[in-house]
Short mmCIF file of C-alpha atoms in Angstrom, two decimals:
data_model
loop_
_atom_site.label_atom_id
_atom_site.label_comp_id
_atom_site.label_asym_id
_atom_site.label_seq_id
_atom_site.Cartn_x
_atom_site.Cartn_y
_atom_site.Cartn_z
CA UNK A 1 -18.45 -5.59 6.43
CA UNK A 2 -20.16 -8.96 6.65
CA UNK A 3 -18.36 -12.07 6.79
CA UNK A 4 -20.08 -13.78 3.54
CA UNK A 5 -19.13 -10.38 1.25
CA UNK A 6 -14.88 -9.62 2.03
CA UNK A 7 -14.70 -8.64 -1.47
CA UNK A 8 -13.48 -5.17 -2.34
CA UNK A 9 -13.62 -3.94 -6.02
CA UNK A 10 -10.99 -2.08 -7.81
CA UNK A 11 -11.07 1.42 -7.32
CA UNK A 12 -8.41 4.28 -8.02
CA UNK A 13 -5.45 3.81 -6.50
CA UNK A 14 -5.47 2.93 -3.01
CA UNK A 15 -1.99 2.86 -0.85
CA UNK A 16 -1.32 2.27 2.99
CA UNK A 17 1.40 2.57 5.16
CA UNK A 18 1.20 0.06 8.44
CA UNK A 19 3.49 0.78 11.12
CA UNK A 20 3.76 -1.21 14.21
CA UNK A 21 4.06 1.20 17.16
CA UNK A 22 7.03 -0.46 18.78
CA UNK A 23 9.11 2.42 18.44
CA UNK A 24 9.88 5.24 16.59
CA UNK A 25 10.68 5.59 12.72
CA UNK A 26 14.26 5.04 11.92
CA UNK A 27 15.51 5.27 8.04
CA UNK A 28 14.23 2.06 6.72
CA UNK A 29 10.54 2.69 7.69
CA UNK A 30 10.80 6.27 6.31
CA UNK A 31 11.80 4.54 2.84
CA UNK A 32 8.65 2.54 3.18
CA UNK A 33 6.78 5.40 3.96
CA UNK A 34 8.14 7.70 1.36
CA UNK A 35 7.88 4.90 -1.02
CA UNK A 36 4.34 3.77 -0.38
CA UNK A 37 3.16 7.77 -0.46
CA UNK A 38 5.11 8.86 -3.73
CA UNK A 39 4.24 5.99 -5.93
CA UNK A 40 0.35 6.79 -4.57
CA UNK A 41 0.63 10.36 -5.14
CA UNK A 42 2.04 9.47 -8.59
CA UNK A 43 -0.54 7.51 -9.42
CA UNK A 44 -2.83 10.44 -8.54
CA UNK A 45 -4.20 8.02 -5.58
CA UNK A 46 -4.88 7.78 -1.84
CA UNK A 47 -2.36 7.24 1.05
CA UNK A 48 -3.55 5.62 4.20
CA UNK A 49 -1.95 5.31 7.41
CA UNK A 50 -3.37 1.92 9.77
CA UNK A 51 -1.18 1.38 13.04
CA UNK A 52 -0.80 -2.42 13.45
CA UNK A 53 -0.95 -2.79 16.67
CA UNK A 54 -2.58 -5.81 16.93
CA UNK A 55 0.34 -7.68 18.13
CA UNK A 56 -0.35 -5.68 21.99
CA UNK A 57 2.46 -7.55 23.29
CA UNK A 58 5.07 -5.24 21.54
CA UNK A 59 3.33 -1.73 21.91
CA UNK A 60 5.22 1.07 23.17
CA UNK A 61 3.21 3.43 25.16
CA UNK A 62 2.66 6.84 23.07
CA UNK A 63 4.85 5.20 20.20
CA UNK A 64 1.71 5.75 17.76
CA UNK A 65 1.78 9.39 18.50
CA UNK A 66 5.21 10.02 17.47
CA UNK A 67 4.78 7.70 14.50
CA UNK A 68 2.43 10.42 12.89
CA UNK A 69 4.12 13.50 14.59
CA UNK A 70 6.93 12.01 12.15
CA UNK A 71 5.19 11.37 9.49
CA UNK A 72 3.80 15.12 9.20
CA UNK A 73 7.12 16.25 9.72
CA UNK A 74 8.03 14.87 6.55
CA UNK A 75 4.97 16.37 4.96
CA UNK A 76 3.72 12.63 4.83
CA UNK A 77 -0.23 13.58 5.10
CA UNK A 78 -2.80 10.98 4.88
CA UNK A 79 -5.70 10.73 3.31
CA UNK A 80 -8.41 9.22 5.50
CA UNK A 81 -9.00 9.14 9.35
CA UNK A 82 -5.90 6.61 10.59
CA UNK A 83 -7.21 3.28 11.47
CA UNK A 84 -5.69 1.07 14.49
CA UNK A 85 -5.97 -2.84 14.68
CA UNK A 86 -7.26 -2.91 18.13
CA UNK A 87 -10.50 -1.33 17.04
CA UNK A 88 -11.16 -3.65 14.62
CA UNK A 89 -11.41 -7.15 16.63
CA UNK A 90 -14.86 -7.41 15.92
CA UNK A 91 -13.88 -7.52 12.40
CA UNK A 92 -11.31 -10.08 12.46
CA UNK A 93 -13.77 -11.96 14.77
CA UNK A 94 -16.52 -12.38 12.01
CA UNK A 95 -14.19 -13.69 9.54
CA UNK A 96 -12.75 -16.24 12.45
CA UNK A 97 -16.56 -17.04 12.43
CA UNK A 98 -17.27 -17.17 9.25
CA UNK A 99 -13.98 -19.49 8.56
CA UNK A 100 -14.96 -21.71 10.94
CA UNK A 101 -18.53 -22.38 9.70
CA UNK A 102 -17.03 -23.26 6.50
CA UNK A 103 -15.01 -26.16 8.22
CA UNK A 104 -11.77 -24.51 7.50
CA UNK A 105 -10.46 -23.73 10.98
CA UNK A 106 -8.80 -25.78 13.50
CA UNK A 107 -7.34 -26.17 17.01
CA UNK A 108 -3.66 -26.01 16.98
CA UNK A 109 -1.63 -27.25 20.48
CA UNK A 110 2.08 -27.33 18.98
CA UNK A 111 4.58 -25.21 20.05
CA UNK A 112 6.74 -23.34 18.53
CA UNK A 113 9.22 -24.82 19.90
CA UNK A 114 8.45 -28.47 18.14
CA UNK A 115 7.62 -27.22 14.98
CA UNK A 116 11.20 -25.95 14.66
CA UNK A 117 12.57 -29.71 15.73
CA UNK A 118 10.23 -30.74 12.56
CA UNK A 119 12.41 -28.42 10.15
CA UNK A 120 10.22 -24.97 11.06
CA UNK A 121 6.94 -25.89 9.17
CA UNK A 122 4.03 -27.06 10.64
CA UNK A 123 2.86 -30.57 9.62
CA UNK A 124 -0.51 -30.56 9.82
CA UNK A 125 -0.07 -32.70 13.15
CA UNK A 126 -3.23 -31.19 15.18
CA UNK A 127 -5.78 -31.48 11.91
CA UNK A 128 -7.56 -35.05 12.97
CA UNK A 129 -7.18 -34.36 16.87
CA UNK A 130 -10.33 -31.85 17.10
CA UNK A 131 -8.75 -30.17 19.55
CA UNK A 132 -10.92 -27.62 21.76
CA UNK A 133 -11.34 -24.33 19.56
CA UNK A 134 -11.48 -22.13 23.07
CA UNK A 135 -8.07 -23.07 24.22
CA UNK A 136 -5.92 -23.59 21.11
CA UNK A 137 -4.31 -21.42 18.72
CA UNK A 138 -6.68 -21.59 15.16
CA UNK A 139 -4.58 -22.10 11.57
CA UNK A 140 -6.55 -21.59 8.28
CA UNK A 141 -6.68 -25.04 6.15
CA UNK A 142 -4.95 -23.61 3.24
CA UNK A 143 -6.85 -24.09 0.33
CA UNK A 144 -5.16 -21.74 -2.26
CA UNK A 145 -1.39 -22.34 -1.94
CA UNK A 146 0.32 -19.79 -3.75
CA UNK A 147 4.20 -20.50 -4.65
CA UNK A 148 5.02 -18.07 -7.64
CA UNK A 149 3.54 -14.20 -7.90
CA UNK A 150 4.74 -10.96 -9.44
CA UNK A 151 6.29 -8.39 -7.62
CA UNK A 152 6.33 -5.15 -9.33
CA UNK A 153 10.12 -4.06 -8.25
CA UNK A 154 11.72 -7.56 -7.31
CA UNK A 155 9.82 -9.60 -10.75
CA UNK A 156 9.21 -12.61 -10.70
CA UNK A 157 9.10 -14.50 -6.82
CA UNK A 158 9.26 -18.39 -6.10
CA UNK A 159 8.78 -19.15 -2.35
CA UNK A 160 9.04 -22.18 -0.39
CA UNK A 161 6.82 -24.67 -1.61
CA UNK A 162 6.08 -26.64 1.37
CA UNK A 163 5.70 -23.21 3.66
CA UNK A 164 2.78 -22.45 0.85
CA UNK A 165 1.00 -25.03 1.48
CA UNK A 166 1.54 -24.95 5.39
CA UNK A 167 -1.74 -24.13 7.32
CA UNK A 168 -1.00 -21.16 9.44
CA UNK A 169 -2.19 -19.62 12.25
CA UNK A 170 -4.57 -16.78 12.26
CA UNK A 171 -5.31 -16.22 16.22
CA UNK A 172 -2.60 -17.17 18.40
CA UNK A 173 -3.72 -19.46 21.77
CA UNK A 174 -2.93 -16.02 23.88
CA UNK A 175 -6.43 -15.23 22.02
CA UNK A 176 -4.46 -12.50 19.86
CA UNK A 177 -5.32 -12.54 15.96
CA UNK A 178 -2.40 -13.44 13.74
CA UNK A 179 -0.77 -10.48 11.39
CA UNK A 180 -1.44 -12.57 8.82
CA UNK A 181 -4.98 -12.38 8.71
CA UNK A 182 -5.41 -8.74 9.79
CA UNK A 183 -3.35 -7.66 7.14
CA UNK A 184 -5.34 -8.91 4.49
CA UNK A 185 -8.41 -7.82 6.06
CA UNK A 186 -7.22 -4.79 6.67
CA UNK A 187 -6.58 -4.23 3.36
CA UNK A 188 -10.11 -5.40 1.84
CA UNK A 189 -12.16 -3.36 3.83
CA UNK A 190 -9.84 -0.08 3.30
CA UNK A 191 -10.21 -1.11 -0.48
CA UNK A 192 -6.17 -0.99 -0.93
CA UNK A 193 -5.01 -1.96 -4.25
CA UNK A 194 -1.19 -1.38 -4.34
CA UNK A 195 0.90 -2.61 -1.83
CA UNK A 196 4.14 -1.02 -1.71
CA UNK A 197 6.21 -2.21 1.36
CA UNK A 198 9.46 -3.50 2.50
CA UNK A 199 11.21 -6.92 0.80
CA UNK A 200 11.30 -8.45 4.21
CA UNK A 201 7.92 -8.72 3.55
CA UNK A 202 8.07 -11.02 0.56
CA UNK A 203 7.35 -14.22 1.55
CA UNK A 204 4.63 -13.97 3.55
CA UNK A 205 3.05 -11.95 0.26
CA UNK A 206 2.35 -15.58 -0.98
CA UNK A 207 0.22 -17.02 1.76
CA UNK A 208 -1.39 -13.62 1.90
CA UNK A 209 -2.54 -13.76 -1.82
CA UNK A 210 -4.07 -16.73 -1.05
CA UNK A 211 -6.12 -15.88 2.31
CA UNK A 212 -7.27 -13.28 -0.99
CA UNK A 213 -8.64 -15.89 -2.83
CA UNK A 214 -9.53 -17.73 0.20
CA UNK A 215 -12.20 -14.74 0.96
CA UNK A 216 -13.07 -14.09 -2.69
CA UNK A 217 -11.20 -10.85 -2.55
CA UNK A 218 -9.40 -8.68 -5.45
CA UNK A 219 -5.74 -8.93 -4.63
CA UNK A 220 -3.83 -6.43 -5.00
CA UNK A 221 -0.68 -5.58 -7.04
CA UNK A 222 2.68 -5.96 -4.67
CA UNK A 223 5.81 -3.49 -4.96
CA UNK A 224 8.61 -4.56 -2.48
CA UNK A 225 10.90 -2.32 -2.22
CA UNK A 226 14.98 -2.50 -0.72
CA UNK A 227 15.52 -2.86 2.75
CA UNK A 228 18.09 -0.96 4.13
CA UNK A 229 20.55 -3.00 6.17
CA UNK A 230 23.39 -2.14 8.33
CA UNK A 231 25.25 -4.98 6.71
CA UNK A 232 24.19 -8.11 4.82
CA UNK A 233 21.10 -9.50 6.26
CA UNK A 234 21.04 -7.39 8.96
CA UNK A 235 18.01 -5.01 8.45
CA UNK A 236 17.60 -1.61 10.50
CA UNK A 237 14.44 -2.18 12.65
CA UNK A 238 13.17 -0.90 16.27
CA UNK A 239 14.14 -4.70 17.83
CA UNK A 240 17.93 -3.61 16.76
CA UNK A 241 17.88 -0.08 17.72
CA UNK A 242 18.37 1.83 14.74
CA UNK A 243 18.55 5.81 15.52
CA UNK A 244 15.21 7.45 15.27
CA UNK A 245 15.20 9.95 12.32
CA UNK A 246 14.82 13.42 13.11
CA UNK A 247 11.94 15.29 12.87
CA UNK A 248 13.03 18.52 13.87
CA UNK A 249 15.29 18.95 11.09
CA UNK A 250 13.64 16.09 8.03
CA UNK A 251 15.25 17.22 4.97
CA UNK A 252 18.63 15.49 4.80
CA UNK A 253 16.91 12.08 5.67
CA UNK A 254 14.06 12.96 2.85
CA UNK A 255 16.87 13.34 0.13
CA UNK A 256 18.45 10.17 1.63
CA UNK A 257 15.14 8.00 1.03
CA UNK A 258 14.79 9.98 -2.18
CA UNK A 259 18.01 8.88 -3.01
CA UNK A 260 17.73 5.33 -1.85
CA UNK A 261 14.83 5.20 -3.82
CA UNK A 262 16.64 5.50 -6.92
CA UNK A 263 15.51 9.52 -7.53
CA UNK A 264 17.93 11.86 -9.42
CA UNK A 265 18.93 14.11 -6.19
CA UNK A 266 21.15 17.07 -6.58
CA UNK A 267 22.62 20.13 -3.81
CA UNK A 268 19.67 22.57 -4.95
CA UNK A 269 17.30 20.18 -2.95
CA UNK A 270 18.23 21.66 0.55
CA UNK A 271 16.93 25.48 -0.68
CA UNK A 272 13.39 23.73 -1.17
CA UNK A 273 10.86 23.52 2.22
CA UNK A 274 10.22 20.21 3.59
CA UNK A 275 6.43 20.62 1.11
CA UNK A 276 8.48 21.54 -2.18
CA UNK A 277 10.72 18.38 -1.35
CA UNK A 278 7.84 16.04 -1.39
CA UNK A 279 6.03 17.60 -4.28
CA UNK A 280 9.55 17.24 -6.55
CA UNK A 281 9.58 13.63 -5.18
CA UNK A 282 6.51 13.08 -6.44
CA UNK A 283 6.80 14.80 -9.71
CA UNK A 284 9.72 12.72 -10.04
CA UNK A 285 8.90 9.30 -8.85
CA UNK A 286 8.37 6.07 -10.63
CA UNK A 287 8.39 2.38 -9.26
CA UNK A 288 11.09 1.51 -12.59
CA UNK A 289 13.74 4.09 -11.15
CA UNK A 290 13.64 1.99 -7.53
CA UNK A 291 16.96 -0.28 -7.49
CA UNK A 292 15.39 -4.14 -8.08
CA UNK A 293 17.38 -5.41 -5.19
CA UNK A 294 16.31 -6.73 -1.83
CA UNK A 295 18.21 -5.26 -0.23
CA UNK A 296 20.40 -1.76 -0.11
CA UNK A 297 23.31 -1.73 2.63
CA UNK A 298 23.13 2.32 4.70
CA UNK A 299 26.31 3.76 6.27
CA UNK A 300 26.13 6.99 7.71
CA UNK A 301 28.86 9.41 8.39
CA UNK A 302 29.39 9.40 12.45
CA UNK A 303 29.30 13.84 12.29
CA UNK A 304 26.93 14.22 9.53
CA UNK A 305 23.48 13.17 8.41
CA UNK A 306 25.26 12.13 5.04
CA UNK A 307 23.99 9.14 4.28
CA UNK A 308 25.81 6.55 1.48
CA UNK A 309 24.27 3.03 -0.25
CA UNK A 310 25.76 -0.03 -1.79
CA UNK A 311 23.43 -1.73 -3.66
CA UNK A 312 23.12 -5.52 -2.72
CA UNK A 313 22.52 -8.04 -5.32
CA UNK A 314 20.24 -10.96 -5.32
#
């Protein structure tokens, strides 16, 4: 894909799921999973798989290959060979390139660590400096600020204005790319269409419609679904240690996601194989049955794999 042509047009449905491989799948990132693939399977689409491990820092040796192992335990096949960030640096190179001949990429010096004194946004302190491209990090002048957008579970979304119109970073002074950028280029050249993801993810879905528009892309349509969290706030990720799910015996946690998902579950499920399970989830599936909450709170029985919700409201 050439720098001067990002654009991708719409096609039939397109989906992705992106792990990071930093650990192994607990509940939450099977709901994103099962989420992602049903509503694409509903939509008589494709489901992709990319690994996002472009952040090399956080890798966990072999982590990718239980990711999948997982994933086709749950009878979660993909579509198309998986794709991995770290192949792909040439890629995010040519748009760095590109970006930069346009006069819309600069040297960044500030830490983290005075941005926060500032209030946590960048100021646009390093723009006039011309600071040496080689040794700084790079942020994106943003040109498209976007502060409202439509999310097709959570509605209508407002974010902050004056983080929409901050210029971020897209390759960090350790000469990594930012997940910001990859994302979105990810998601051009794969020709993705639908995102359905987590509602952690929400905010940064603003800045990432506009690095869209930014590279003359179609954007595409945004489903966030629930996170499950432990307790208010507190989301189940890798970085807190929430239990890897099972994948010698997957059908209890299916129903659970099923269930968290808003589907109509009932005891008959269990008789079903672990293929029947995900063909009645996607027979039954739709986007306006998922609960339009950010976030549902999990509590699992300590001898079972019975798993119970209370929905948490905006």
């Amino acid at each position: 894909m050439s720098p001067t042509a990002v654009t991708a047009p719409m096609r039939k449905y397109r989906g992705r799921f992106a792990p990071s491989p930093s650990g192994p799948l607990h509940f939450g990132s099977l709901v994103a999973a099962v989420g992602s693939y049903l509503d694409a399977k509903a939509n008589k689409g494709k489901w992709l798989v990319r690994i996002e491990d472009i952040d090399t820092t956080r890798v966990i040796k072999n982590a990718d290959t239980d990711i999948l192992n997982t994933l086709q335990a749950y009878a979660l096949y993909w579509d198309e060979p998986v794709v991995y960030q770290t192949q792909r640096l040439t890629l995010y190179q040519e748009i760095v390139d590109s970006l930069l001949k346009q006069q819309l990429v600069y040297g960044c010096n500030c830490t983290r660590k005075q941005i926060k004194a500032l209030g946590g946004i960048y100021q646009g302190h390093c723009k006039s400096l011309n600071n040496t491209i080689d040794s700084s990090a790079l942020r994106l002048t943003q040109c498209h600020a976007m502060t409202q957008f439509n999310d097709l579970i959570q509605g209508d979304i407002t974010v902050n204005t004056a983080l929409a119109h901050e210029d971020y970073l897209i390759k960090r002074s350790d000469g990594l790319f930012a997940y910001q950028l990859v994302v979105v280029v990810d998601d051009i050249e794969q020709g993705i269409n639908r995102v359905v993801r987590g509602a952690d993810l929400i905010e940064p879905t603003a800045r990432q419609i506009s690095l869209f528009k930014q590279l003359n892309a179609a954007i595409p349509e945004f489903a966030h679904l629930p996170l499950a969290v432990a307790e208010p706030g507190f989301k189940l990720s890798k970085q807190n240690y929430a239990p890897a799910i099972s994948k010698s015996n997957p059908k209890p946690a299916l129903i659970s996601a099923f269930e968290f998902l808003g589907l109509p579950t009932h005891a008959n499920l269990m008789d079903l194989s672990i293929e029947q399970l995900m063909a009645w989830g996607v027979d039954t599936f739709s986007l306006k049955q998922v609960p339009r909450v950010p976030e549902i709170q999990i509590s699992q029985h300590p001898t079972s794999q019975v798993i119970q919700f209370t929905l948490l409201s905006k």
